[in-house]
Tab-separated table of C-alpha atoms in Angstrom:
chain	number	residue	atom	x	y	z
A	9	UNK	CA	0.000	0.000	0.000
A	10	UNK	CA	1.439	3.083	-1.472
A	11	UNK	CA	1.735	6.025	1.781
A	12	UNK	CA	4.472	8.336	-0.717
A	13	UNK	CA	2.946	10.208	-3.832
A	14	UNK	CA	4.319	13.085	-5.869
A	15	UNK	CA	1.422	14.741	-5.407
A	16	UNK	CA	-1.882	14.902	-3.649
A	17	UNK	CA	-4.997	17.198	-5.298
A	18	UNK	CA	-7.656	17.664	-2.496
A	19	UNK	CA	-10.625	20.386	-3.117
A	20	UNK	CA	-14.250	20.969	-2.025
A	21	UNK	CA	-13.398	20.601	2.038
A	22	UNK	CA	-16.014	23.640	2.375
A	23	UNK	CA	-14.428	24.302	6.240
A	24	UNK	CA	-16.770	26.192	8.205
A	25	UNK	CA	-19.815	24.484	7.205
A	26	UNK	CA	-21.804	21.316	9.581
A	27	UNK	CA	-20.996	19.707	6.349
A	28	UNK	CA	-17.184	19.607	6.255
A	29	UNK	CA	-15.505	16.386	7.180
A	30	UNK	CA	-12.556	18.111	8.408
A	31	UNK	CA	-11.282	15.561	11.141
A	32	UNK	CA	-11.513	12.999	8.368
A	33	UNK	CA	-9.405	15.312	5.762
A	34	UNK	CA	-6.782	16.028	8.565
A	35	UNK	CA	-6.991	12.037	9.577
A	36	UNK	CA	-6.143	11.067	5.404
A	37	UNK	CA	-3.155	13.622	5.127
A	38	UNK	CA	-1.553	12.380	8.313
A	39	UNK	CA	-1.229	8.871	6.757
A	40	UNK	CA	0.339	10.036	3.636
A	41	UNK	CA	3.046	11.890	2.500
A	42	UNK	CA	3.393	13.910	-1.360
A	43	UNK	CA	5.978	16.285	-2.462
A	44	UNK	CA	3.509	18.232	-3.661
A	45	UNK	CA	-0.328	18.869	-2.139
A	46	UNK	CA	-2.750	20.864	-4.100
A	47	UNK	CA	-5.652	22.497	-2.583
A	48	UNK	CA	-7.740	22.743	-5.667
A	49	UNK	CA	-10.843	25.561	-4.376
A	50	UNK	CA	-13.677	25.543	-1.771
A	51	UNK	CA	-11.119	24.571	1.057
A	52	UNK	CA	-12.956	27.282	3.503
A	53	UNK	CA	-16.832	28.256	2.485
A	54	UNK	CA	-16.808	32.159	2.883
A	55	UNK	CA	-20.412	32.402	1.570
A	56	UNK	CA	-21.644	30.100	4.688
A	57	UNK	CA	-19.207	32.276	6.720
A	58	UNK	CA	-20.487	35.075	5.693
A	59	UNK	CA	-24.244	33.538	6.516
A	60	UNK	CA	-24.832	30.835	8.864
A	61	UNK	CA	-21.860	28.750	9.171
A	62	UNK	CA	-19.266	28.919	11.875
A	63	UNK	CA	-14.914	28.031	12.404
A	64	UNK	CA	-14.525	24.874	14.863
A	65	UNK	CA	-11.011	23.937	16.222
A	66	UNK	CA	-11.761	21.115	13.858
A	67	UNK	CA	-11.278	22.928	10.452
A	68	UNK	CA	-7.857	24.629	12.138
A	69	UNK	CA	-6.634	21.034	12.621
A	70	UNK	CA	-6.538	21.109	8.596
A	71	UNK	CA	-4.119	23.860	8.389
A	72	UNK	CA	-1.933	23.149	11.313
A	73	UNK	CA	-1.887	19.242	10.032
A	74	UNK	CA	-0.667	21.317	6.310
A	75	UNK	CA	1.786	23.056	8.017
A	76	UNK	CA	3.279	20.182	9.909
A	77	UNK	CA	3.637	18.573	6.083
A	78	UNK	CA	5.153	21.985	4.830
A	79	UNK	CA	7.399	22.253	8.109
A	80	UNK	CA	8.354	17.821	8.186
A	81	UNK	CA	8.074	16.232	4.732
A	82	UNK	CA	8.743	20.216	2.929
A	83	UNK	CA	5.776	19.703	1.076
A	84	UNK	CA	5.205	22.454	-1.419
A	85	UNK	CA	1.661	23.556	-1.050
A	86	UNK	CA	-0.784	25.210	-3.740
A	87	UNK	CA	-4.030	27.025	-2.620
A	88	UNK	CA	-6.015	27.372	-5.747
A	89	UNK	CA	-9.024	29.719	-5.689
A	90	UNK	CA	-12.674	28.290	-5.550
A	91	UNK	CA	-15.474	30.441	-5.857
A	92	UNK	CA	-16.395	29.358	-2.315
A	93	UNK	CA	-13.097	30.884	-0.890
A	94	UNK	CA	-13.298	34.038	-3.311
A	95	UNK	CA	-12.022	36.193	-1.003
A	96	UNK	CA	-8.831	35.450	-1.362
A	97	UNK	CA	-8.942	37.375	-4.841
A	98	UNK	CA	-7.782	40.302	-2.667
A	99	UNK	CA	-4.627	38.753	-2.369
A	100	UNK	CA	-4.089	36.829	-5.414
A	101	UNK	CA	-1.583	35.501	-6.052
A	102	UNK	CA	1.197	35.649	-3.491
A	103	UNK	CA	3.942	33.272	-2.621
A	104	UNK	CA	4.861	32.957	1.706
A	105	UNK	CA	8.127	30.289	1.658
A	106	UNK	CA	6.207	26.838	0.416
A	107	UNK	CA	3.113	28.116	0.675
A	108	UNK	CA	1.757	29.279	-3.016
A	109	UNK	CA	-2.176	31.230	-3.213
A	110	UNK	CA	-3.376	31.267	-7.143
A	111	UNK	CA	-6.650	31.182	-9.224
A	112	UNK	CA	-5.065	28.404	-11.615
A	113	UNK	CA	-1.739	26.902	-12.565
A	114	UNK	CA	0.192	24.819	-15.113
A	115	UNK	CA	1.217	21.263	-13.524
A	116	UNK	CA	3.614	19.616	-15.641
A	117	UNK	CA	4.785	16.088	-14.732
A	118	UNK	CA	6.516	13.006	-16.676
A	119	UNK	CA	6.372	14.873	-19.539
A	120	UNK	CA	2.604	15.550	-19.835
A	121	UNK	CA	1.289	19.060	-18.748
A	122	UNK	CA	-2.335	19.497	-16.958
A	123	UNK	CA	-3.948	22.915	-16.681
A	124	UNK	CA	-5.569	22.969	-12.961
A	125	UNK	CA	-8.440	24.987	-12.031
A	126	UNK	CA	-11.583	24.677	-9.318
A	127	UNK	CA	-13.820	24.774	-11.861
A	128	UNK	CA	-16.422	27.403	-10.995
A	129	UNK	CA	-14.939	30.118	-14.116
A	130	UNK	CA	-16.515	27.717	-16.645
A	131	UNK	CA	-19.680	27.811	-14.749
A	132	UNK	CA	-21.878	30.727	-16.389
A	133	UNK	CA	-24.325	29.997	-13.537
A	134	UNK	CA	-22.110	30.864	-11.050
A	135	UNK	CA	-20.135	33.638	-12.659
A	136	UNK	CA	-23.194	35.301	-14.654
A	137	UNK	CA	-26.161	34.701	-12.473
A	138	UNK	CA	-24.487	35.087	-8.609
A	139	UNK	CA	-27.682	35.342	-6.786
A	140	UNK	CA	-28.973	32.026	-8.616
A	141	UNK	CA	-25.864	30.346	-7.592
A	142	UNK	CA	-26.354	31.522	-3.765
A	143	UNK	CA	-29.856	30.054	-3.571
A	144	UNK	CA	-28.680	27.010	-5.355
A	145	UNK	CA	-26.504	26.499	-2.143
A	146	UNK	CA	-29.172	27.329	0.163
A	147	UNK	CA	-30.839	24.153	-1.405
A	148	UNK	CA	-27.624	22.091	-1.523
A	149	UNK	CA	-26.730	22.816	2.555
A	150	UNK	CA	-30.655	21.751	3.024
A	151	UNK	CA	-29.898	18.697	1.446
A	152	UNK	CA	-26.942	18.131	3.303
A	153	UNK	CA	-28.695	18.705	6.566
A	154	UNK	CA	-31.775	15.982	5.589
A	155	UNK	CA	-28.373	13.674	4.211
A	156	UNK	CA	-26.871	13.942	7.952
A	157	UNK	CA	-30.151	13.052	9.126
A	158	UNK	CA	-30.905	10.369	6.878
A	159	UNK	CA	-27.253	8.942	7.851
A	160	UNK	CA	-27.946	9.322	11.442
A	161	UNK	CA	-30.286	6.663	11.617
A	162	UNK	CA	-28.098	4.513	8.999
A	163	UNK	CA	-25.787	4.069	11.354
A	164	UNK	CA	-28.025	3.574	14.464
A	165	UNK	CA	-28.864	0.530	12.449
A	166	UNK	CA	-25.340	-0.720	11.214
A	167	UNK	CA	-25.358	0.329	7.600
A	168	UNK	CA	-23.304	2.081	6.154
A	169	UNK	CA	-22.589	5.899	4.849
A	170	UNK	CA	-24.922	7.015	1.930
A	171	UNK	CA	-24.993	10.003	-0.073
A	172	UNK	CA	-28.740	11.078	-0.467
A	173	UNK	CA	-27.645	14.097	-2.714
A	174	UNK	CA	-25.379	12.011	-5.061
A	175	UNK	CA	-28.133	9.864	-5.367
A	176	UNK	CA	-30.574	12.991	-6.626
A	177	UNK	CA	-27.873	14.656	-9.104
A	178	UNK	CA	-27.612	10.801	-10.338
A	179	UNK	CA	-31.784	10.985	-10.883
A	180	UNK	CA	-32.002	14.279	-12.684
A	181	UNK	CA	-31.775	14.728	-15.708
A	182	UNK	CA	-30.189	17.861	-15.836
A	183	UNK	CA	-28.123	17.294	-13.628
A	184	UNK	CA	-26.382	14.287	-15.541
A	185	UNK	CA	-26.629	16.281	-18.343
A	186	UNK	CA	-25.186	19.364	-16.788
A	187	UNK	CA	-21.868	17.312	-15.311
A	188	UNK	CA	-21.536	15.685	-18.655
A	189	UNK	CA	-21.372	18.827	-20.490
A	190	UNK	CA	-19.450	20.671	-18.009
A	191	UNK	CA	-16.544	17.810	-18.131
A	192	UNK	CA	-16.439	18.091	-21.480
A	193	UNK	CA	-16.086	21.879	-21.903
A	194	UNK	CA	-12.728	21.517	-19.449
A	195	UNK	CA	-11.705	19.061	-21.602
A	196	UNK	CA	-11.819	21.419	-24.296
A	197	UNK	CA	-10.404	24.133	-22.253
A	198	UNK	CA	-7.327	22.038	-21.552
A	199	UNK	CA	-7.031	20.961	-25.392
A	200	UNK	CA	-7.324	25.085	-26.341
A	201	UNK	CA	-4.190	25.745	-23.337
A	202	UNK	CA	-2.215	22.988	-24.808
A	203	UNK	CA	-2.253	20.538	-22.448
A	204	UNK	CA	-2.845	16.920	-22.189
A	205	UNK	CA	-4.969	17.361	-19.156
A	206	UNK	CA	-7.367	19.085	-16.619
A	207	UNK	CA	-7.703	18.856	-12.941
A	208	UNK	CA	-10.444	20.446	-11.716
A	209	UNK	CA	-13.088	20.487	-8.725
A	210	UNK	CA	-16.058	22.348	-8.070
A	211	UNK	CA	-19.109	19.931	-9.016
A	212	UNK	CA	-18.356	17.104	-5.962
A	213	UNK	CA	-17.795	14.557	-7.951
A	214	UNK	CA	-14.952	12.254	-8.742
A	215	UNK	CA	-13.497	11.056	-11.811
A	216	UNK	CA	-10.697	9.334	-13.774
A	217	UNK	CA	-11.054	9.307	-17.304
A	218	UNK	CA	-10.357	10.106	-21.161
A	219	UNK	CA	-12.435	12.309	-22.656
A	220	UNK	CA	-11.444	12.598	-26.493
A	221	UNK	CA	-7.572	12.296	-25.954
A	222	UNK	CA	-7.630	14.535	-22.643
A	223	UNK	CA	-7.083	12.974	-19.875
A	224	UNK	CA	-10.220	14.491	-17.328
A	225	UNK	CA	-9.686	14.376	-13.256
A	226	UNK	CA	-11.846	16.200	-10.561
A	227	UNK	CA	-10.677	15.164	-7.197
A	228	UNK	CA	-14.709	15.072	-5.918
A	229	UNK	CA	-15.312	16.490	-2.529
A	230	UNK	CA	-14.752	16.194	1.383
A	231	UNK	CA	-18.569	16.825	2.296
A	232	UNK	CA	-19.999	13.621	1.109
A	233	UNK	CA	-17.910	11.677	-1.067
A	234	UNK	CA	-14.324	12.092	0.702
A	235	UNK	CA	-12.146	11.604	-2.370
A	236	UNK	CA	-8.531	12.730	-3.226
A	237	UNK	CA	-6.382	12.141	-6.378
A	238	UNK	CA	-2.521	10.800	-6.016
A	239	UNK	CA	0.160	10.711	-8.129
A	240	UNK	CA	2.240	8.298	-8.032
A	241	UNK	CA	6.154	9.415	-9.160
A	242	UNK	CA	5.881	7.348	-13.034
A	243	UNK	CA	2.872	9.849	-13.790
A	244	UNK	CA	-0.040	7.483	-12.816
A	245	UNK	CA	-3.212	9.281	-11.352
A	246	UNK	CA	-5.554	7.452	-8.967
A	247	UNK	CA	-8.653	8.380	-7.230
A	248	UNK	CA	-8.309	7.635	-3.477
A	249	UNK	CA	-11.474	6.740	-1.216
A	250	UNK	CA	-11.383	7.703	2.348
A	251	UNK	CA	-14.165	5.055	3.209
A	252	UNK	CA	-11.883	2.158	1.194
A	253	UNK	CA	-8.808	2.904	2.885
A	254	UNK	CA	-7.691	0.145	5.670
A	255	UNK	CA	-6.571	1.941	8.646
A	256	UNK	CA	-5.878	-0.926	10.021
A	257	UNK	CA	-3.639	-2.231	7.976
A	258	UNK	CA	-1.786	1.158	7.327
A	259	UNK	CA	-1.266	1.284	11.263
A	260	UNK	CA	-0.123	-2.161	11.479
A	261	UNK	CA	2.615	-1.983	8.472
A	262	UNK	CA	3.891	1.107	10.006
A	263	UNK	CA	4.254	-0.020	13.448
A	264	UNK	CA	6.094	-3.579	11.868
A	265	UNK	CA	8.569	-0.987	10.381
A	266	UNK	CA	8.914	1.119	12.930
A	267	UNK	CA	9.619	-2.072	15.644
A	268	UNK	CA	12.039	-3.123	13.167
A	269	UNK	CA	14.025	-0.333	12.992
A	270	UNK	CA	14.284	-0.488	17.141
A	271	UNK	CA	15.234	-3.815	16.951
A	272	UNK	CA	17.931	-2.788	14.034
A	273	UNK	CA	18.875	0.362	16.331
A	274	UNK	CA	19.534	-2.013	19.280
A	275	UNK	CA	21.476	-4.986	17.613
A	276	UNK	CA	23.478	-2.510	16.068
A	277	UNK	CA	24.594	-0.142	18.542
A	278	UNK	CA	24.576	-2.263	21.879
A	279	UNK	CA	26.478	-5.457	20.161
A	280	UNK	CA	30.123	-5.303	19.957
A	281	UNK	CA	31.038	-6.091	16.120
A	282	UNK	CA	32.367	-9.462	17.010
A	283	UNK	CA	28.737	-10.706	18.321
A	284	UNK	CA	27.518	-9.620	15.618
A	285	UNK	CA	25.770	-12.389	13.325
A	286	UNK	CA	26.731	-11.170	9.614
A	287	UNK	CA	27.037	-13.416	6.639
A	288	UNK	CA	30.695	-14.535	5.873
A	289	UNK	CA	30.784	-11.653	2.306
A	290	UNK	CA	30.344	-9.154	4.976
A	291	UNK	CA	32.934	-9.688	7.317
């Protein structure tokens, strides 16, 4: 099981909402490590800031557990702007050590280049009609509420997590049809920059896939379905899961390496050479 990537893309946390999972965000970064983590837009929700929502010590854990990667692994960090978190627009774009705030950037890796963006420029709704796009998020944080509720009682009864809204934007029509054409216009987008790909955010959901000869990726969301791309260092992209990921396991490997290097630690340094047990080529 992989822990190391080149680089992590995480967007759609929306910190500062009921809806955030922020301890589970700040739970999947402390078991991996990436040379590079991209916070692709929507990390904190300034419009439910601005409204109802509020700042729990929670959503700080995110950012201190970032800076710990920053300050231990020297992680390079990118903050992308999201039309959730457009405030930062007053301060766009500005560099502080590792620690890079932009709208979009050029990502170039084994020799492909992607063009990342949230997402939300492309989205005439959004960037034409503002007050439609505020009500459509009153709706979406009322479905979120009835989706915590619905969970609730999942649980009570031993089943599992299940995403009531994915299930709607799966049942309407427009919808479906509205994701399909909205992939496909970033895929163009990416063509017209000359690049092989696009990484984007912004519509909560995940995906992996070729969409006429550009390679398409949206990381998905941490509100419902708690997805993150990785790359690994020979240029392969992978959607990761926060529900499929063994815990268990991880823990387990890293504690077997970690007692191993002890036990290494202590033959080595309280042995004189001569008790030593080496193989004959090594002596």
């Amino acid at each position: 099981m992989k822990t190391h990537f080149k680089t992590i893309v995480i967007s759609d946390v929306h910190l500062g909402t009921k809806g955030a999972k922020a301890k589970e965000v700040a739970h999947f970064l402390k078991q991996y490590t990436c040379e590079n983590l991209i916070l692709n837009g929507d990390i904190i929700d300034g419009w439910q800031l601005r409204r109802s929502g509020s700042w729990k010590r929670k959503h700080t854990r995110f950012f201190n557990r970032m800076l710990k990667m920053i300050e231990r692994d020297n992680t390079k960090v990118y903050y992308l702007r999201g039309n959730h978190d457009d405030f930062l627009d007053q301060i766009l774009p500005i560099q502080i050590g590792n620690l890079s705030v932009l709208t979009d950037m050029i990502y170039e890796s084994n020799g492909k280049k992607f063009f990342i963006t949230h997402g939300d420029i492309f989205d005439s709704i959004t960037t034409n009609l503002r007050w439609i796009a505020y009500l459509g998020d009153v709706g979406y944080t009322f479905l979120l509420w009835l989706n915590r509720l619905v969970n609730y009682h999942r649980r009570k009864r031993g089943l599992p997590y299940y995403s009531l809204s994915q299930f709607i934007k799966g049942k309407v029509k427009s919808a479906v049809s509205y994701i399909d054409q909205y992939e496909e216009e970033l895929a163009k987008v990416a063509k017209a920059r000359g690049c092989d790909g696009i990484i984007c955010g912004h519509i909560h959901k995940a995906e992996n896939r070729d969409i006429n000869g550009i390679t398409y990726l949206n990381s998905g969301d941490w509100v419902e379905t708690m997805s993150a791309l990785a790359e690994d260092h020979d240029g392969t992209w992978q959607l990761i899961y926060y529900n499929e990921i063994n815990f268990k396991k991880m823990a387990s490997e890293k504690t077997f390496v970690l007692e191993t290097l002890k036990d290494f630690k202590t033959v080595a340094f309280t042995k004189p050479p001569e008790e030593l047990n080496f193989p004959n080529f090594l002596r």
